[in-house]
Coordinates of C-alpha atoms in Angstrom, one line a residue:
M1 CA -17.3 -4.6 -14.5
S2 CA -14.1 -5.1 -16.4
G3 CA -12.1 -8.2 -15.9
D4 CA -8.9 -6.3 -15.5
R5 CA -7.1 -7.2 -12.3
I6 CA -6.9 -4.4 -9.7
V7 CA -3.4 -4.0 -8.3
H8 CA -3.2 -2.7 -4.8
E9 CA 0.0 -0.9 -3.9
I10 CA 1.5 -1.7 -0.5
P11 CA 1.9 1.5 1.5
D12 CA 5.4 2.4 2.6
D13 CA 4.2 2.3 6.3
T14 CA 4.0 -1.4 6.2
K15 CA 7.6 -1.6 5.3
T16 CA 8.7 0.0 8.5
P17 CA 9.5 -2.3 11.4
L18 CA 7.0 -2.7 14.2
L19 CA 9.7 -1.9 16.8
P20 CA 11.9 1.1 16.5
L21 CA 15.5 0.5 15.6
H22 CA 18.0 2.5 17.7
D23 CA 21.4 3.6 16.5
P24 CA 24.1 1.9 18.7
I25 CA 25.6 5.3 19.5
Q26 CA 22.3 6.7 20.6
R27 CA 21.6 3.6 22.7
S28 CA 24.9 4.0 24.4
R29 CA 24.2 7.7 25.1
S30 CA 20.8 6.8 26.6
F31 CA 22.4 4.1 28.8
Y32 CA 25.0 6.5 30.2
S33 CA 22.3 9.1 30.7
S34 CA 20.2 6.7 32.7
L35 CA 23.3 5.8 34.8
K36 CA 24.0 9.4 35.4
S37 CA 20.4 10.0 36.6
I38 CA 20.7 7.1 39.0
F39 CA 24.2 7.8 40.4
T40 CA 23.5 11.3 41.7
L41 CA 24.7 12.8 45.0
K42 CA 21.1 12.9 46.3
N43 CA 20.6 9.2 45.6
F44 CA 23.9 8.5 47.3
F45 CA 22.7 10.3 50.4
I46 CA 19.4 8.3 50.3
I47 CA 21.4 5.1 50.3
L48 CA 23.9 6.4 52.9
G49 CA 21.3 6.2 55.8
P50 CA 20.4 2.5 55.4
L51 CA 24.1 1.7 54.5
L52 CA 25.4 3.2 57.8
C53 CA 22.6 1.4 59.7
T54 CA 23.7 -1.9 58.1
I55 CA 27.4 -1.4 58.8
I56 CA 26.7 -0.7 62.5
C57 CA 24.4 -3.7 62.8
L58 CA 27.1 -6.0 61.2
F59 CA 30.3 -4.7 62.7
V60 CA 29.6 -2.7 65.9
R61 CA 29.5 -4.5 69.2
L62 CA 28.4 -2.7 72.4
D63 CA 28.5 -4.0 76.0
G64 CA 24.8 -3.5 76.4
P65 CA 21.8 -5.4 74.9
V66 CA 21.3 -5.8 71.2
T67 CA 18.7 -3.0 71.2
S68 CA 21.4 -0.5 72.2
R69 CA 23.3 -1.3 69.0
N70 CA 20.1 -1.2 67.0
M71 CA 19.3 2.2 68.4
L72 CA 22.8 3.5 67.4
A73 CA 22.2 2.1 63.9
V74 CA 18.8 3.8 63.6
L75 CA 20.3 7.1 64.9
A76 CA 22.9 6.9 62.1
W77 CA 20.2 6.3 59.5
V78 CA 17.9 9.1 60.7
F79 CA 20.7 11.7 61.3
A80 CA 22.3 10.9 57.9
W81 CA 18.9 11.8 56.2
W82 CA 18.4 14.8 58.4
L83 CA 21.8 16.3 57.9
T84 CA 21.9 15.8 54.1
E85 CA 18.1 16.4 53.5
A86 CA 18.2 13.5 51.1
V87 CA 14.6 12.8 52.1
P88 CA 12.3 15.7 53.1
M89 CA 12.7 16.5 56.8
P90 CA 9.1 15.8 57.7
I91 CA 9.3 12.3 56.1
T92 CA 12.6 11.6 57.9
S93 CA 10.9 12.7 61.1
M94 CA 8.4 10.0 60.7
A95 CA 11.1 7.3 60.2
P96 CA 11.1 6.2 64.0
L97 CA 7.5 5.2 63.5
F98 CA 8.6 2.2 61.4
L99 CA 12.3 1.8 62.3
F100 CA 11.8 1.4 66.1
P101 CA 9.3 -1.5 65.9
L102 CA 11.3 -3.2 63.1
F103 CA 14.5 -3.0 65.1
G104 CA 12.9 -4.1 68.3
I105 CA 13.5 -0.8 70.1
A106 CA 9.9 0.0 71.0
S107 CA 6.4 -1.0 70.1
A108 CA 4.4 0.9 67.5
D109 CA 2.0 2.4 70.1
D110 CA 4.9 3.5 72.4
V111 CA 6.6 5.4 69.5
A112 CA 3.3 7.0 68.4
H113 CA 2.7 8.4 71.9
S114 CA 5.9 10.5 71.5
Y115 CA 4.3 12.3 68.6
M116 CA 1.4 13.7 70.7
D117 CA 1.9 14.9 74.2
D118 CA 1.5 18.1 76.2
V119 CA 4.4 19.8 74.5
I120 CA 3.1 19.0 71.0
A121 CA -0.3 20.3 72.2
L122 CA 1.4 23.6 73.3
V123 CA 2.9 23.9 69.8
L124 CA -0.4 23.3 68.0
G125 CA -2.3 25.8 70.0
S126 CA 0.4 28.4 69.7
F127 CA 0.6 28.0 65.9
I128 CA -3.2 28.5 65.6
L129 CA -3.1 31.6 67.6
A130 CA -0.1 32.9 65.6
L131 CA -2.0 32.3 62.4
A132 CA -4.9 34.3 63.8
V133 CA -2.5 37.2 64.7
E134 CA -1.1 37.1 61.1
H135 CA -4.6 36.8 59.5
Y136 CA -5.9 40.0 61.2
N137 CA -2.7 42.0 60.7
I138 CA -2.2 42.6 64.4
H139 CA 1.6 42.1 64.1
R140 CA 1.8 45.0 61.6
R141 CA -0.2 47.3 63.7
L142 CA 2.0 46.5 66.7
A143 CA 5.2 47.0 64.8
L144 CA 4.1 50.4 63.4
N145 CA 3.0 51.6 66.9
I146 CA 6.3 50.6 68.5
T147 CA 8.4 52.0 65.7
L148 CA 6.5 55.3 65.8
L149 CA 7.2 55.4 69.5
F150 CA 10.9 54.9 69.0
C151 CA 11.4 57.1 65.9
G152 CA 12.3 60.2 67.8
E153 CA 12.1 63.8 66.9
P154 CA 14.5 64.7 65.4
L155 CA 15.2 61.3 63.9
N156 CA 17.5 59.2 66.1
P157 CA 18.7 56.1 64.0
P158 CA 20.0 54.1 67.0
L159 CA 16.7 54.6 68.8
L160 CA 14.7 53.7 65.7
L161 CA 16.9 50.6 65.2
L162 CA 16.2 49.7 68.9
G163 CA 12.4 50.0 68.3
I164 CA 12.5 47.7 65.2
C165 CA 14.7 45.1 67.0
A166 CA 12.7 45.2 70.2
T167 CA 9.4 44.7 68.2
S168 CA 10.9 41.8 66.3
A169 CA 12.1 40.2 69.5
F170 CA 8.8 40.7 71.2
V171 CA 6.8 39.1 68.3
S172 CA 9.2 36.2 68.3
M173 CA 8.6 35.5 71.9
W174 CA 5.1 34.2 71.1
M175 CA 5.5 32.5 67.8
H176 CA 8.1 30.5 65.8
N177 CA 11.2 32.4 64.8
C178 CA 10.7 31.9 61.0
A179 CA 7.0 33.1 61.3
A180 CA 8.2 36.1 63.2
A181 CA 10.9 36.9 60.6
L182 CA 8.4 36.6 57.8
M183 CA 6.0 38.9 59.6
M184 CA 8.5 41.6 60.6
M185 CA 10.7 41.7 57.5
P186 CA 8.0 43.3 55.3
V187 CA 7.5 45.9 58.0
A188 CA 11.3 46.6 58.1
T189 CA 11.7 46.6 54.3
G190 CA 8.7 48.8 54.0
I191 CA 10.6 51.5 56.0
L192 CA 13.7 50.9 53.9
Q193 CA 11.7 51.3 50.6
R194 CA 11.5 55.0 51.4
F195 CA 15.2 55.4 50.8
P196 CA 16.6 55.8 47.2
A197 CA 17.7 52.8 45.1
D198 CA 21.2 51.4 45.6
S199 CA 22.8 53.8 43.1
G200 CA 21.5 56.8 44.9
K201 CA 22.1 55.6 48.5
S202 CA 24.7 57.3 50.6
D203 CA 27.1 55.1 52.7
S204 CA 25.2 56.0 55.9
V205 CA 21.8 55.0 54.4
N206 CA 23.3 51.8 53.0
K207 CA 24.8 50.9 56.4
F208 CA 21.5 51.6 58.2
C209 CA 19.6 49.3 55.8
R210 CA 22.0 46.5 56.6
A211 CA 21.6 47.2 60.3
V212 CA 17.8 47.0 60.1
V213 CA 17.8 43.6 58.3
L214 CA 20.5 42.1 60.5
G215 CA 18.6 43.5 63.5
V216 CA 15.4 41.7 62.5
I217 CA 16.9 38.3 61.9
Y218 CA 19.0 38.3 65.0
S219 CA 16.3 39.8 67.2
V220 CA 13.8 37.1 66.3
A221 CA 16.4 34.5 67.2
I222 CA 17.1 36.2 70.6
G223 CA 13.4 36.7 71.2
G224 CA 12.8 33.0 70.6
M225 CA 15.2 32.1 73.5
T226 CA 12.9 34.0 75.9
T227 CA 9.8 31.7 76.0
L228 CA 9.0 28.0 75.4
T229 CA 6.9 28.8 72.4
G230 CA 9.5 31.0 70.7
T231 CA 11.3 28.2 69.1
G232 CA 11.2 24.4 68.7
V233 CA 14.6 24.0 70.4
N234 CA 13.2 25.1 73.8
L235 CA 10.3 22.6 73.4
I236 CA 12.7 19.8 72.5
L237 CA 14.6 20.5 75.6
V238 CA 11.5 20.5 77.8
G239 CA 10.2 17.3 76.2
M240 CA 13.5 15.4 76.6
W241 CA 13.8 16.6 80.2
K242 CA 10.3 15.2 80.9
S243 CA 11.1 12.0 79.0
Y244 CA 14.4 11.3 80.8
F245 CA 13.4 12.5 84.2
P246 CA 9.7 12.0 84.7
Q247 CA 9.9 12.3 88.5
A248 CA 11.8 15.7 88.4
N249 CA 10.0 19.0 88.4
P250 CA 8.9 19.9 84.9
I251 CA 10.1 23.0 83.2
S252 CA 7.0 25.2 83.0
F253 CA 6.5 28.3 80.8
N254 CA 7.2 30.8 83.6
T255 CA 10.2 28.8 84.9
W256 CA 11.9 29.1 81.5
F257 CA 10.9 32.7 81.2
F258 CA 12.6 33.7 84.4
F259 CA 15.9 32.4 83.0
G260 CA 15.4 33.0 79.3
F261 CA 14.4 36.6 79.6
P262 CA 17.5 37.9 81.5
L263 CA 19.7 35.9 79.1
A264 CA 18.0 37.2 76.0
L265 CA 18.1 40.8 77.4
V266 CA 21.9 40.6 77.8
I267 CA 22.4 39.3 74.3
F268 CA 19.8 41.8 72.8
V269 CA 21.6 44.8 74.4
A270 CA 24.9 43.4 73.0
L271 CA 23.3 43.1 69.5
W272 CA 22.0 46.7 69.6
C273 CA 25.5 48.0 70.6
I274 CA 27.3 46.0 67.9
L275 CA 24.9 47.2 65.2
C276 CA 25.2 50.8 66.4
L277 CA 29.0 50.6 66.4
L278 CA 29.3 49.0 63.0
Y279 CA 26.4 50.6 61.0
C280 CA 25.2 53.8 62.7
S281 CA 27.6 56.6 61.9
K282 CA 27.4 60.1 63.4
D283 CA 25.9 61.6 60.3
S284 CA 23.3 58.9 59.7
G285 CA 20.5 60.9 61.4
S286 CA 20.8 63.8 59.0
A287 CA 21.1 61.4 56.0
L288 CA 18.0 59.5 57.0
A289 CA 15.8 62.5 58.1
S290 CA 14.9 63.6 54.6
Y291 CA 13.4 60.1 53.8
L292 CA 11.9 59.0 57.1
D293 CA 9.8 60.8 59.6
K294 CA 6.8 60.2 61.9
A295 CA 4.4 61.5 59.3
H296 CA 5.1 58.5 57.1
L297 CA 4.6 56.0 59.9
R298 CA 1.4 57.7 61.0
K299 CA 0.0 57.5 57.5
E300 CA 0.7 53.7 57.3
L301 CA -1.0 53.3 60.6
E302 CA -4.0 55.3 59.5
L303 CA -4.4 53.1 56.4
L304 CA -4.9 50.1 58.7
G305 CA -7.9 51.9 60.2
P306 CA -9.3 51.5 63.8
M307 CA -9.1 48.1 65.4
A308 CA -12.1 45.9 64.5
F309 CA -13.9 43.6 67.0
A310 CA -12.1 40.6 65.6
E311 CA -8.7 42.1 66.2
K312 CA -9.6 43.0 69.7
M313 CA -10.9 39.5 70.5
V314 CA -7.8 37.8 69.1
L315 CA -5.6 40.2 71.1
A316 CA -7.7 39.4 74.2
V317 CA -7.4 35.7 73.7
F318 CA -3.7 35.9 73.2
S319 CA -3.3 38.1 76.3
I320 CA -5.3 35.7 78.5
L321 CA -3.2 32.8 77.2
I322 CA 0.0 34.5 78.2
I323 CA -1.4 35.2 81.7
L324 CA -2.5 31.6 82.1
W325 CA 0.9 30.4 81.0
M326 CA 2.7 32.6 83.5
T327 CA 0.4 31.8 86.5
R328 CA -0.1 28.0 86.1
S329 CA 2.8 27.3 88.4
I330 CA 4.5 30.2 90.2
T331 CA 6.5 29.1 93.3
D332 CA 6.3 26.5 95.9
D333 CA 4.6 28.9 98.3
I334 CA 2.3 30.3 95.6
P335 CA 1.4 27.2 93.5
G336 CA -0.8 28.9 90.8
W337 CA -4.0 27.9 89.2
G338 CA -2.6 24.5 88.2
A339 CA -3.0 23.3 91.8
L340 CA -6.8 23.5 91.4
F341 CA -6.5 20.5 89.0
N342 CA -3.9 18.6 91.0
G343 CA -1.2 19.3 88.4
R344 CA -3.1 17.5 85.6
A345 CA -3.3 20.6 83.5
G346 CA -0.3 21.6 81.5
D347 CA 0.8 24.5 79.2
G348 CA -0.6 22.6 76.3
T349 CA -4.0 22.3 78.0
V350 CA -4.5 26.1 78.0
S351 CA -2.9 26.5 74.6
V352 CA -5.4 24.3 72.9
M353 CA -8.3 25.6 75.1
M354 CA -7.7 29.2 74.1
A355 CA -7.1 28.2 70.4
T356 CA -10.5 26.5 70.5
L357 CA -12.2 29.7 71.5
L358 CA -11.1 31.2 68.2
F359 CA -13.4 28.8 66.4
I360 CA -16.3 29.7 68.7
I361 CA -16.2 33.5 69.0
P362 CA -17.8 35.3 66.1
N363 CA -15.8 37.8 64.1
K364 CA -18.8 40.1 63.5
K365 CA -17.8 40.6 59.9
Q366 CA -20.2 38.1 58.3
E367 CA -23.1 36.4 60.0
G368 CA -22.1 33.0 61.3
E369 CA -18.4 33.5 60.6
K370 CA -16.0 32.9 63.5
L371 CA -12.6 34.4 64.3
M372 CA -10.9 31.3 62.7
D373 CA -11.9 28.4 60.6
W374 CA -10.0 25.3 59.6
N375 CA -9.2 26.6 56.1
K376 CA -7.1 29.3 57.7
C377 CA -5.2 26.6 59.6
K378 CA -3.8 24.9 56.5
K379 CA -0.6 26.9 57.0
I380 CA 0.3 25.1 60.3
P381 CA 3.9 24.0 59.9
W382 CA 3.4 20.3 60.4
S383 CA 7.1 19.7 59.6
I384 CA 8.1 21.3 62.9
I385 CA 5.5 19.3 64.8
L386 CA 6.8 16.0 63.3
L387 CA 10.4 17.0 64.0
L388 CA 9.5 17.6 67.6
G389 CA 7.8 14.2 67.8
A390 CA 10.9 12.5 66.3
G391 CA 13.1 14.2 68.8
F392 CA 11.0 12.9 71.7
A393 CA 10.8 9.4 70.2
I394 CA 14.6 9.4 69.9
A395 CA 15.1 10.5 73.5
D396 CA 12.8 7.7 74.7
G397 CA 14.6 5.2 72.4
V398 CA 18.1 6.1 73.6
R399 CA 17.0 5.6 77.2
S400 CA 14.9 2.5 76.9
S401 CA 17.2 0.7 74.5
G402 CA 20.2 0.8 76.8
L403 CA 22.3 3.0 74.5
A404 CA 22.3 5.8 77.2
D405 CA 24.2 3.5 79.6
D406 CA 26.7 2.5 77.0
L407 CA 27.4 6.2 76.2
S408 CA 27.8 6.9 79.9
E409 CA 30.5 4.3 80.2
T410 CA 32.3 5.6 77.1
L411 CA 32.4 9.2 78.5
A412 CA 33.9 8.1 81.9
F413 CA 37.0 10.1 81.2
L414 CA 35.1 13.4 81.7
E415 CA 34.4 12.7 85.3
E416 CA 37.2 14.9 86.5
A417 CA 36.7 17.7 84.0
P418 CA 35.7 21.1 85.5
Y419 CA 32.2 22.4 84.7
L420 CA 33.5 25.9 83.8
A421 CA 35.6 24.3 81.0
I422 CA 32.9 22.0 79.7
A423 CA 29.9 24.4 79.6
P424 CA 31.5 27.0 77.2
A425 CA 32.8 24.1 75.0
V426 CA 29.3 22.5 74.9
C427 CA 27.8 25.9 73.8
L428 CA 30.5 26.4 71.2
I429 CA 30.2 22.9 69.7
S430 CA 26.4 23.2 69.6
G431 CA 26.7 26.7 68.1
T432 CA 29.0 25.5 65.4
I433 CA 27.0 22.4 64.4
T434 CA 23.9 24.6 64.1
E435 CA 25.5 26.7 61.3
F436 CA 25.3 23.7 59.0
T437 CA 22.1 22.0 60.0
S438 CA 18.8 23.1 61.5
N439 CA 18.6 24.2 65.2
N440 CA 16.1 21.5 66.0
S441 CA 18.2 18.7 64.4
T442 CA 21.3 20.0 66.3
T443 CA 19.4 19.9 69.6
T444 CA 18.0 16.5 69.0
L445 CA 21.5 15.2 68.2
V446 CA 23.4 16.7 71.2
L447 CA 21.0 16.6 74.1
P448 CA 21.0 12.8 74.7
L449 CA 24.8 12.9 74.6
L450 CA 24.9 15.8 77.0
I451 CA 22.7 14.0 79.5
Q452 CA 25.2 11.1 79.6
I453 CA 28.1 13.6 79.9
A454 CA 26.4 15.2 82.9
K455 CA 25.8 11.8 84.5
T456 CA 29.5 11.0 84.0
M457 CA 30.6 14.3 85.5
R458 CA 28.1 14.0 88.3
V459 CA 26.6 17.4 87.7
H460 CA 22.9 18.3 87.2
P461 CA 21.9 17.5 83.6
L462 CA 20.3 20.9 83.0
L463 CA 23.7 22.5 83.5
L464 CA 24.8 21.0 80.2
M465 CA 21.4 20.6 78.5
V466 CA 20.5 24.3 78.7
P467 CA 23.8 25.5 77.2
G468 CA 23.6 22.8 74.5
A469 CA 20.0 23.8 73.5
I470 CA 20.5 27.6 73.6
G471 CA 23.8 27.2 71.9
A472 CA 22.0 25.6 69.0
Q473 CA 20.1 28.9 68.6
F474 CA 23.3 30.8 68.0
S475 CA 23.2 30.3 64.2
F476 CA 24.4 33.8 63.4
L477 CA 27.1 33.3 60.7
L478 CA 25.6 31.7 57.6
P479 CA 22.4 32.4 55.7
T480 CA 21.6 28.6 55.7
G481 CA 21.9 28.4 59.5
T482 CA 18.2 29.0 60.0
P483 CA 15.2 30.0 57.9
S484 CA 15.1 33.4 59.5
N485 CA 18.6 34.1 58.2
I486 CA 17.4 33.2 54.7
V487 CA 14.5 35.6 55.0
G488 CA 16.9 38.4 55.7
F489 CA 19.5 37.4 53.1
T490 CA 17.0 37.3 50.3
T491 CA 16.1 41.0 50.8
G492 CA 19.4 41.8 49.1
H493 CA 20.5 44.3 51.7
I494 CA 23.1 42.1 53.5
E495 CA 26.0 39.9 52.5
I496 CA 27.7 37.0 54.2
K497 CA 30.5 39.3 55.4
D498 CA 27.9 41.4 57.2
M499 CA 26.7 38.3 59.0
F500 CA 30.2 37.4 60.0
M501 CA 31.1 40.9 61.2
T502 CA 28.0 41.0 63.5
G503 CA 27.5 37.3 64.2
I504 CA 31.0 36.5 65.5
P505 CA 31.0 39.0 68.4
L506 CA 27.4 38.3 69.1
K507 CA 28.1 34.6 69.4
I508 CA 31.0 35.3 71.7
V509 CA 28.8 37.4 74.0
G510 CA 26.1 34.8 73.9
I511 CA 28.5 32.0 75.0
A512 CA 30.0 34.1 77.7
A513 CA 26.6 35.2 79.1
L514 CA 25.2 31.7 79.1
S515 CA 28.3 30.3 80.7
F516 CA 28.0 32.9 83.5
L517 CA 24.2 32.8 84.0
M518 CA 23.7 29.1 83.9
P519 CA 25.6 28.2 87.2
T520 CA 24.3 31.4 88.9
L521 CA 20.8 32.4 87.9
G522 CA 20.1 28.9 86.5
A523 CA 20.9 27.3 89.8
Y524 CA 18.2 29.4 91.4
V525 CA 15.6 29.1 88.7
F526 CA 16.0 25.4 87.8
G527 CA 17.2 24.2 91.2
T528 CA 20.4 22.7 89.7
D529 CA 22.0 22.6 93.2
E530 CA 19.5 20.0 94.3
P531 CA 19.6 16.3 93.6
I532 CA 17.0 14.8 91.3
Q533 CA 15.4 11.3 91.1
D534 CA 16.2 8.9 88.2
F535 CA 19.8 10.4 88.0
T536 CA 22.5 8.3 89.4

């Protein structure tokens, strides 16, 4: 070994600093970028809810107990998040579960009870049955059969449009509006796909395409008004009625149907007439005949094949459920099967019972497989169920906190106002708000207020509650008014001006029909000419 000294070179890496050095300009840009990501409109809306709550707690003084002011503050928080969607709606819907106990409005157990009652059970069972109908393609078979029936020979466009709209309305009677729109729109667009592309369409064909899409989205909204299960708005109304007036006669499935069906029928006929006047020209029949005939529809129906055992059983279960709903409570002289159980069984009872049968009856496709399993139920829209629960919790909180009494005193000036002036105004206001927020949120917002207005005016609360709830379903003008409108708008066949042209006269007809039927037919069906307990 040589005695020469070995010199080790220091690598350049060791000369670099352990911590990275930032250019001041780059650091400044990073700082402003961070600030920009924090101060966004969505974050402002997130802060807006607690901020409004704090302002009300600090500066608002009501004549009632402290809990009434706290309830008002919580309402401001929840509705700020609902209206801006700063936080996902299902999460906002769970806010009463922690806000009510923290603000001393109700105990945790009391609030939780609002999220599971007979109305929620009715919704759960209905959703499971609707998923079974969708899974076995029963809706498509029904749509094709009815459309084939209405097609006409030679082709009659108004009659075909009537068939498509009637099918959409019928399907929507038994499931949520959005689900009905999602089911029916592919059926409708499947018919429209037989027409040439936009560049090759005549004006008559183009107008008919618009009429079909508008007919589907508006028909599902109208069909939803007919039954309790058609939309969450009707269920919110029934739940709040039960919550505010537990001693009064509950609104049963058939009670609502006896009022909702005639009303929906009037609005539906108006819709069909409006669409025919605006979009079905005299020469549309000859223009459409070369692209659409009964042979095409029969071919699609043949592709589905004969009804299998599973389809027949699902249809049978659904039919039995409808019969049980309609016969649970009929009249005072004919009490219905519910009297056998001393009134303990509700619409939710049979809904869950019949849904349970789907998990017991075999489908005869594979050994051991049932009509439904839990994996198929993963599509249940829990967001709607949570929103319903929040609405019921808010109704209970407004009443129990004392806020309802404070609102009643504030609205004393309405005592002398005539009902015939208030009812259309209520429907119009509710129908305007619903264009900018969800139908369910609008209903949850206006119903507690309408109950207090009714108390001030000394009229039966349903005379205002029903127009307020149904008015919230008149979201006919904007695509964002309801998910059903978005489903139709995304097809590309309609524009906002089409919705305005059809929606404005349809909304006017709806408000007029509701204002006339509520004090006439409604007085007979709901007994609004009779006094009720717990309402002074």
